[in-house]
mmCIF file of C-alpha atoms and ligand atoms in Angstrom:
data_model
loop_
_atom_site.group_PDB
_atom_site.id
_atom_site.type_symbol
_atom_site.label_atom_id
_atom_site.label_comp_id
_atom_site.label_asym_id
_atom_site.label_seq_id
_atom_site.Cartn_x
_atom_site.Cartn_y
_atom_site.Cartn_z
ATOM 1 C CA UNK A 336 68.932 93.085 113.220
ATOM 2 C CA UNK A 337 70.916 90.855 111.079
ATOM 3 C CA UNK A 338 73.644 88.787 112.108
ATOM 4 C CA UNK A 339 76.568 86.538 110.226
ATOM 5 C CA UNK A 340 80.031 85.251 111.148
ATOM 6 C CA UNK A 341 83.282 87.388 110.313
ATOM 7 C CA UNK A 342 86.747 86.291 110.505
ATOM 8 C CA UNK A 343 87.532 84.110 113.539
ATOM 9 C CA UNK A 344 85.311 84.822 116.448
ATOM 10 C CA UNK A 345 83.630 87.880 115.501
ATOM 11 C CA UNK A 346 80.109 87.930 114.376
ATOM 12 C CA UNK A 347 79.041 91.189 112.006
ATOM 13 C CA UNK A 348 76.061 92.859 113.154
ATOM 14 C CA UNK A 349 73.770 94.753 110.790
ATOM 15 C CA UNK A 350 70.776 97.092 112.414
ATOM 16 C CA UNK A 351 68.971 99.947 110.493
ATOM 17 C CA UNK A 352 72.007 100.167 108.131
ATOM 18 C CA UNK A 353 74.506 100.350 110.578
ATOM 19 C CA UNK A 354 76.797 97.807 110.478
ATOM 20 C CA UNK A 355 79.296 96.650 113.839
ATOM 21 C CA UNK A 356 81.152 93.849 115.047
ATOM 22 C CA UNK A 357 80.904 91.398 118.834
ATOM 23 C CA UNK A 358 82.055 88.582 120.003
ATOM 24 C CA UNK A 359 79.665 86.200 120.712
ATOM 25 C CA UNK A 360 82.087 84.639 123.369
ATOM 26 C CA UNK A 361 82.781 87.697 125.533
ATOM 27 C CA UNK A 362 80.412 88.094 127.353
ATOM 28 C CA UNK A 363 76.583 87.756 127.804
ATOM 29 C CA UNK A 364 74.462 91.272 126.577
ATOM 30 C CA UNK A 365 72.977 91.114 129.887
ATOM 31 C CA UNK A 366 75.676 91.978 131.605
ATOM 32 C CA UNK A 367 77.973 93.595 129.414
ATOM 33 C CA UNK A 368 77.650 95.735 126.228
ATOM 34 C CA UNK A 369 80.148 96.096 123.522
ATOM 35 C CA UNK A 370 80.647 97.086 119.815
ATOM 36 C CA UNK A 371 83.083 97.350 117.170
ATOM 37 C CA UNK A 372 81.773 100.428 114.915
ATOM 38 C CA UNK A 373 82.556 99.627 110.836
ATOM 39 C CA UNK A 374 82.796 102.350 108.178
ATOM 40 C CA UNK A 375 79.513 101.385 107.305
ATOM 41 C CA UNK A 376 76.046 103.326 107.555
ATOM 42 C CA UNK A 377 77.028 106.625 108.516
ATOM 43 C CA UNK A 378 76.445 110.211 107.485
ATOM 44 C CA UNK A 379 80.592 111.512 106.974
ATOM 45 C CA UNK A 380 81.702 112.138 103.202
ATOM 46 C CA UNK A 381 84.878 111.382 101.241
ATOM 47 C CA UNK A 382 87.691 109.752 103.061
ATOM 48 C CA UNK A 383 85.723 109.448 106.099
ATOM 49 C CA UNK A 384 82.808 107.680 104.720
ATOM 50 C CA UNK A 385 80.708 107.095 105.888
ATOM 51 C CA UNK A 386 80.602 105.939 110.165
ATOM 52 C CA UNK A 387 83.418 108.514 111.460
ATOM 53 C CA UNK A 388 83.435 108.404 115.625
ATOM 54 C CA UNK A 389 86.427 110.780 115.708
ATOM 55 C CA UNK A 390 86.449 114.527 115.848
ATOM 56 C CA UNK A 391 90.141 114.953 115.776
ATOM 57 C CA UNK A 392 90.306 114.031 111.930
ATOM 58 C CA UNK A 393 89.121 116.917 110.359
ATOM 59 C CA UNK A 394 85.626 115.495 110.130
ATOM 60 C CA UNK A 395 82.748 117.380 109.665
ATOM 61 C CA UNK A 396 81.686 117.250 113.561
ATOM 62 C CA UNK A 397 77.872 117.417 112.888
ATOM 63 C CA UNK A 398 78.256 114.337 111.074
ATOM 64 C CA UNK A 399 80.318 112.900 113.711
ATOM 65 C CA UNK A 400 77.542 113.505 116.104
ATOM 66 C CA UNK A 401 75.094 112.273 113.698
ATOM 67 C CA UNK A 402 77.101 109.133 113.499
ATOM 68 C CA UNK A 403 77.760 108.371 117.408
ATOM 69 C CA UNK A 404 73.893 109.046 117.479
ATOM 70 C CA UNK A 405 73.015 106.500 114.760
ATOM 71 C CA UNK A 406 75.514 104.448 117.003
ATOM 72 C CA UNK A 407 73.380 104.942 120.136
ATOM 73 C CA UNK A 408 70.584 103.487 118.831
ATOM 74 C CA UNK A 409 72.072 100.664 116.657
ATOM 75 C CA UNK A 410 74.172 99.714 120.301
ATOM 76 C CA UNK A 411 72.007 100.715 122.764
ATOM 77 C CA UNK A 412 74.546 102.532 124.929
ATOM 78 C CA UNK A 413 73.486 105.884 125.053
ATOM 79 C CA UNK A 414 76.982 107.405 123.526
ATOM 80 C CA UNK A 415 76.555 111.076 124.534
ATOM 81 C CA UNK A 416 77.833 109.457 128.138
ATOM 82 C CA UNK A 417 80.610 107.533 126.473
ATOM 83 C CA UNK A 418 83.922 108.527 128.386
ATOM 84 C CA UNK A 419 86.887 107.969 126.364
ATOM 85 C CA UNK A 420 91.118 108.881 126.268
ATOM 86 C CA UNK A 421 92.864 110.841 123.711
ATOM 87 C CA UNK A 422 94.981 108.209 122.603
ATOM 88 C CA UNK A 423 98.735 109.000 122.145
ATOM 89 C CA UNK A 424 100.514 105.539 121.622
ATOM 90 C CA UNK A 425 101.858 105.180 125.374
ATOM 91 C CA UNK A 426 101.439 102.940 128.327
ATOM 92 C CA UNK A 427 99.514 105.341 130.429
ATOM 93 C CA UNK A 428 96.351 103.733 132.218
ATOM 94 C CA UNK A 429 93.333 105.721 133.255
ATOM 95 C CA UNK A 430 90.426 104.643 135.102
ATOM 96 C CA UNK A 431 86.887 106.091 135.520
ATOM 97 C CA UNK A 432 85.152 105.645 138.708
ATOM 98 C CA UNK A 433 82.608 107.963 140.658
ATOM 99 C CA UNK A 434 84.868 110.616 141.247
ATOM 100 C CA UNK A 435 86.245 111.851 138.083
ATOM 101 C CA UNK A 436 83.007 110.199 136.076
ATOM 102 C CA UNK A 437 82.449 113.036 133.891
ATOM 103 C CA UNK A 438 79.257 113.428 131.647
ATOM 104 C CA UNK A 439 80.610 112.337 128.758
ATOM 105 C CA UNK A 440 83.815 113.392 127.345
ATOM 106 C CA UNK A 441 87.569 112.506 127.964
ATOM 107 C CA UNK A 442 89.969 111.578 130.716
ATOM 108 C CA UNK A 443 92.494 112.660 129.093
ATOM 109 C CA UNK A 444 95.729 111.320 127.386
ATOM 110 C CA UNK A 445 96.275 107.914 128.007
ATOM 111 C CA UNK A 446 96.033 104.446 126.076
ATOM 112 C CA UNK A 447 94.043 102.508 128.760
ATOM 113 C CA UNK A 448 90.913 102.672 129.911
ATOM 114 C CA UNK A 449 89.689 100.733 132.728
ATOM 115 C CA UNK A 450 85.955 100.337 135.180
ATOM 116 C CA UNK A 451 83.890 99.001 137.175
ATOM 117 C CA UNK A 452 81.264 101.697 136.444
ATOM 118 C CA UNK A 453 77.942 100.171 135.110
ATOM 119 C CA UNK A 454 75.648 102.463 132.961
ATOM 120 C CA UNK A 455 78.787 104.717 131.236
ATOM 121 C CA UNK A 456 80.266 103.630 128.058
ATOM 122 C CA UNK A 457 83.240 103.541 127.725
ATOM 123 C CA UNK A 458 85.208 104.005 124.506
ATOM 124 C CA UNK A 459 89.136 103.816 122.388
ATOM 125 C CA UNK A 460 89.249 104.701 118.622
ATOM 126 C CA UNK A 461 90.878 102.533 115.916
ATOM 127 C CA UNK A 462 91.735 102.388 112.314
ATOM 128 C CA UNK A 463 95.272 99.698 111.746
ATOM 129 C CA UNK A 464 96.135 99.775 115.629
ATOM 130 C CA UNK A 465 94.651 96.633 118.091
ATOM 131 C CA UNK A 466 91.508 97.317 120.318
ATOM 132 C CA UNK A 467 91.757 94.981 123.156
ATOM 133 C CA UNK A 468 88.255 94.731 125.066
ATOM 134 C CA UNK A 469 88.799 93.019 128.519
ATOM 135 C CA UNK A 470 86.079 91.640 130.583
ATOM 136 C CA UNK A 471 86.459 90.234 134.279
ATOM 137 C CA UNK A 472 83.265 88.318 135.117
ATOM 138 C CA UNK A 473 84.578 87.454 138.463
ATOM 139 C CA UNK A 474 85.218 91.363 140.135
ATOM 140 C CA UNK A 475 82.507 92.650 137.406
ATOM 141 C CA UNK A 476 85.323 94.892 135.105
ATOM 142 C CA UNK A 477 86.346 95.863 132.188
ATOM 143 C CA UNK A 478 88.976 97.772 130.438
ATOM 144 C CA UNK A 479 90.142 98.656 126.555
ATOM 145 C CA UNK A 480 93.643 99.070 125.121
ATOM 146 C CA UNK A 481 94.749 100.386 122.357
ATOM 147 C CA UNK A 482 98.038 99.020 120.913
ATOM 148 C CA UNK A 483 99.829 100.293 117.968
ATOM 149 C CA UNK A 484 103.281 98.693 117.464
ATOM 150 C CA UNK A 485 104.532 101.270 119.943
ATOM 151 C CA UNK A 486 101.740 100.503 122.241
ATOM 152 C CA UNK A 487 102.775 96.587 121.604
ATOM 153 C CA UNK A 488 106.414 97.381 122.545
ATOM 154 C CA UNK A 489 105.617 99.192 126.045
ATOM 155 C CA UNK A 490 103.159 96.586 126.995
ATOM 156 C CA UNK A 491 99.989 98.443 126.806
ATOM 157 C CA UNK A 492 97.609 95.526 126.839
ATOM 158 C CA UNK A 493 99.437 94.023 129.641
ATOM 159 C CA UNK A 494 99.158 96.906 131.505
ATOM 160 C CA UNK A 495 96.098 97.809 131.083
ATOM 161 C CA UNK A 496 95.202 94.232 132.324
ATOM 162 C CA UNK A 497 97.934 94.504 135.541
ATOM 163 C CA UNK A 498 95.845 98.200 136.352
ATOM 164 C CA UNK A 499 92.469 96.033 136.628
ATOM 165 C CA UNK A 500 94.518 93.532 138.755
ATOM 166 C CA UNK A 501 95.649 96.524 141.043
ATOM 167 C CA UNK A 502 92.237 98.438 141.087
ATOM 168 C CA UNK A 503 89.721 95.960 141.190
ATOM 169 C CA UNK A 504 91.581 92.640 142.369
ATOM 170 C CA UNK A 505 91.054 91.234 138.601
ATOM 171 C CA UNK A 506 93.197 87.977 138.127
ATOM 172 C CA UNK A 507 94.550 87.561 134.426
ATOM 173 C CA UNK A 508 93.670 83.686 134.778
ATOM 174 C CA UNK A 509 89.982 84.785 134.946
ATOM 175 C CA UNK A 510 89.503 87.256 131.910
ATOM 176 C CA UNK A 511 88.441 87.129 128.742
ATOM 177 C CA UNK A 512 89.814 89.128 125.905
ATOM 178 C CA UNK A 513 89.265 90.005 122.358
ATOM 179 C CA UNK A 514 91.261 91.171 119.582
ATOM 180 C CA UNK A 515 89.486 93.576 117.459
ATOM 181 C CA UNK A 516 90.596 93.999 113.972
ATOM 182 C CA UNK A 517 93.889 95.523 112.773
ATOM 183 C CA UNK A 518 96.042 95.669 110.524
ATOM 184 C CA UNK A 519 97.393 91.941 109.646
ATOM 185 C CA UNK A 520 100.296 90.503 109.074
ATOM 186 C CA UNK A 521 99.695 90.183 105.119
ATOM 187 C CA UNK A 522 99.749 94.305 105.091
ATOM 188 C CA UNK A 523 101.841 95.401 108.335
ATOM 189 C CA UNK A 524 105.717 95.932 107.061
ATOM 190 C CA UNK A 525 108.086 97.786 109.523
ATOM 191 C CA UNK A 526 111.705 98.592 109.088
ATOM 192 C CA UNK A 527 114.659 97.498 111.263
ATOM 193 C CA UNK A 528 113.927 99.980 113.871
ATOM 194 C CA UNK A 529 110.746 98.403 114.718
ATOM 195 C CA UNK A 530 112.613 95.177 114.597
ATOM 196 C CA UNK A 531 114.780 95.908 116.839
ATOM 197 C CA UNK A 532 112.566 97.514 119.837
ATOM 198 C CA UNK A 533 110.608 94.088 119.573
ATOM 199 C CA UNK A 534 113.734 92.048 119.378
ATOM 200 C CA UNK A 535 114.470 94.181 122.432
ATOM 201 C CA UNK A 536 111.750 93.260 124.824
ATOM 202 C CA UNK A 537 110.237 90.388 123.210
ATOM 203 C CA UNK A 538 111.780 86.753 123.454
ATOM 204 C CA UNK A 539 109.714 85.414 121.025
ATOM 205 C CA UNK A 540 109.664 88.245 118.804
ATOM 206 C CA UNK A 541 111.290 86.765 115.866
ATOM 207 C CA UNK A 542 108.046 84.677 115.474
ATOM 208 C CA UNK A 543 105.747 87.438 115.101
ATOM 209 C CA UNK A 544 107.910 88.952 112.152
ATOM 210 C CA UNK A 545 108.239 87.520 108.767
ATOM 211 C CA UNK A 546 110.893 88.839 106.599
ATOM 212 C CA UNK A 547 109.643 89.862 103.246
ATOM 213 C CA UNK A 548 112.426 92.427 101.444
ATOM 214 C CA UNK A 549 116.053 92.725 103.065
ATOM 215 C CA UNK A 550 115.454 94.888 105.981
ATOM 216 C CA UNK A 551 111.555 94.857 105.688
ATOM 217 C CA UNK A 552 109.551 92.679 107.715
ATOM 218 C CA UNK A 553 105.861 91.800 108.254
ATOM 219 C CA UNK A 554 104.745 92.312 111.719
ATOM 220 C CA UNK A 555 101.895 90.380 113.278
ATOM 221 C CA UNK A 556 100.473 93.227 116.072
ATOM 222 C CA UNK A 557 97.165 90.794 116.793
ATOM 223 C CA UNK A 558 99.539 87.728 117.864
ATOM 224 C CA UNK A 559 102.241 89.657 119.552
ATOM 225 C CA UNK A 560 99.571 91.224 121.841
ATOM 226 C CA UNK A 561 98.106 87.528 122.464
ATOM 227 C CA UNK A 562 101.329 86.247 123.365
ATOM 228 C CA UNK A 563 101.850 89.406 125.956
ATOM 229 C CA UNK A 564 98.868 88.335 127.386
ATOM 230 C CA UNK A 565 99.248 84.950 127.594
ATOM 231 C CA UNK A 566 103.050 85.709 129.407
ATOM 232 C CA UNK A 567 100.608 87.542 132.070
ATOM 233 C CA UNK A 568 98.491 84.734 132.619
ATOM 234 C CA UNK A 569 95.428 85.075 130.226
ATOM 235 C CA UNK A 570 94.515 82.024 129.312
ATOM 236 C CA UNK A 571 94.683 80.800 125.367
ATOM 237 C CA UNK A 572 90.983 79.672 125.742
ATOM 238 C CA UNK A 573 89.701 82.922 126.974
ATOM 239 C CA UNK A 574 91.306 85.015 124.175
ATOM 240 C CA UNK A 575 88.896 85.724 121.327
ATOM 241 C CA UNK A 576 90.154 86.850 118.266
ATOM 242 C CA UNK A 577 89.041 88.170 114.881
ATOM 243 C CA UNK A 578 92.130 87.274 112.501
ATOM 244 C CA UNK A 579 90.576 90.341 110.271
ATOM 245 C CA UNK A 580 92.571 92.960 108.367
ATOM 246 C CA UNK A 581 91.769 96.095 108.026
ATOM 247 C CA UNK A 582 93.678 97.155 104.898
ATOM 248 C CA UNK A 583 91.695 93.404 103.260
ATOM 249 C CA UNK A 584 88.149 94.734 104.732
ATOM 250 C CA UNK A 585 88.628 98.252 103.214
ATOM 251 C CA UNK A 586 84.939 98.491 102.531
ATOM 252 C CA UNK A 587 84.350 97.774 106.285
ATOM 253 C CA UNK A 588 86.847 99.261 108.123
ATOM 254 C CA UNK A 589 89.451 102.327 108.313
ATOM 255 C CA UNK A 590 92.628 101.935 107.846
ATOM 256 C CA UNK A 591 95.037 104.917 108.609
ATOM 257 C CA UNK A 592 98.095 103.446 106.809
ATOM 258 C CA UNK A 593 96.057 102.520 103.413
ATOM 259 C CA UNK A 594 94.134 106.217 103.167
ATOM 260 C CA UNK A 595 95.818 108.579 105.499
ATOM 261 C CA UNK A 596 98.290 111.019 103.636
ATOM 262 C CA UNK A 597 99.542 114.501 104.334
ATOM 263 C CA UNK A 598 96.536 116.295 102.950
ATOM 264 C CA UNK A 599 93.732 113.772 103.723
ATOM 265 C CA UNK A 600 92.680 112.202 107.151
ATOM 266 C CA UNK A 601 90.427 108.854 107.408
ATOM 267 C CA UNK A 602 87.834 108.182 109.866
ATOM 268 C CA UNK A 603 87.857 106.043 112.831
ATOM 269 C CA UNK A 604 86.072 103.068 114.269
ATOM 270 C CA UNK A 605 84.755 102.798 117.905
ATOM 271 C CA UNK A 606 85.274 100.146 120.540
ATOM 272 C CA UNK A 607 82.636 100.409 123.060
ATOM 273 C CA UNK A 608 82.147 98.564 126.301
ATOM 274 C CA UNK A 609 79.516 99.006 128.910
ATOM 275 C CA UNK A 610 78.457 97.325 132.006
ATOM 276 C CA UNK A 611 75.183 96.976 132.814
ATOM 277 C CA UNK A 612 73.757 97.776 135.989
HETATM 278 ZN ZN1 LIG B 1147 96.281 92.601 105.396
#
């Protein structure tokens, strides 16, 4: 295993070929597992190359099998248990406890996912959208958002957060939580429609927007979702964030805006979490 620094807070992790990110700074292995899969030593071909998690991108689904396997063994967490959500850009929460644990496999739709059950992975897929990994050392929980810029608008991060408050008694004063990478504010330009929804619920949001071209503007996802959380209560020193772009770190990660087009799909990475019994 072979380990160096990337971006902020994240530390690149490099076993048997298989290369995936952590954060040094969320948690202690011991009692909680997590990864950030890369693009990087997997079996998939073409636009997909080469560490695909996803089936749902036209993906060969051998070699996405191959790949979670290679991922298994490079994490760890045995990913043929990993529970996941088919992601849909919402605000919808799910959480997997002992009764609807299934053996593997999804919850269904939803852009939360939130536990407290130790030994199951759980799992969100990304490639430009924010993976937000939380981890409540206090009520032993954890949860993962996904948060597009529609995700951002309807608060998905927060909520996810406010469902482990609800559920498990988490308090947001007491969590930690990590940005993964997405796409950055160098690469992210919306239109005045996207302006507007965050102008709409966001106070601040004329900070997290730069404007670049008349009626184009550069969005910052990774710092509008820390300032949601921070509104909520997380505290600044507990968030941990990678500052990396996926569009800049092409030959690490995917990135669905740079690659994706109407006749070609790109992969996905995976955001695993696991607590350990
Ligand atoms: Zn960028």
């Amino acid at each position: 295993m072979k380990t160096s620094k990337l971006g902020a807070e994240a530390v690149k992790i490099e076993t048997g070929g298989t290369v995936m990110l952590g954060f040094p700074r969320l948690a202690d292995s011991k009692v909680l597992s997590h990864a950030i899969s890369t693009r990087v030593g997997g079996v998939s071909q073409g636009t997909h190359g080469s560490l695909n998690v996803s089936f749902k991108v036209s993906d060969d689904p051998l070699r996405v099998e191959e790949n979670r396997e290679l991922l298994s063994r490079a994490t760890g967490m045995d990913l043929k248990k990993a529970v996941w959500v088919d992601q849909i850009h919402g605000d919808k929460i799910l959480k997997l406890d002992a009764k609807n644990s299934p053996k593997g496999g999804t919850l269904g739709e939803a852009d939360g996912l939130i536990t407290q059950t130790a030994g199951v992975p759980i799992m969100i897929q990304v490639a430009d959208c924010l993976p937000v990994l939380f981890y409540d050392p206090i009520h032993k929980a954890i949860g993962l958002a996904h948060a597009g810029w529609r995700g951002t608008v309807t608060h998905v991060a927060a909520k996810t957060l406010l469902a482990m408050g609800e559920n498990y008694g988490t308090r947001p004063e007491e969590v930690r939580a990590a940005l993964g990478p997405c796409i950055g504010p160098c690469c992210f330009e919306v239109g005045e429609d996207v302006r507007i929804q965050f102008a709409d619920v966001f106070p601040w949001a004329a900070e997290v927007m730069e404007g670049s071209t008349k009626d184009h503007w550069k969005l910052n996802l990774s710092e509008a979702n820390a300032r949601q959380l921070i509104e909520v209560g997380v505290k600044k020193e507990n968030l941990i964030r990678s500052e990396l772009c996926t569009i800049q770190n092409i030959d690490l990660f995917y990135s669905h805006r740079a690659e994706a087009s109407a006749k070609k799909q790109t992969g996905r990475m995976g955001v695993f979490m696991m607590l350990e019994n």
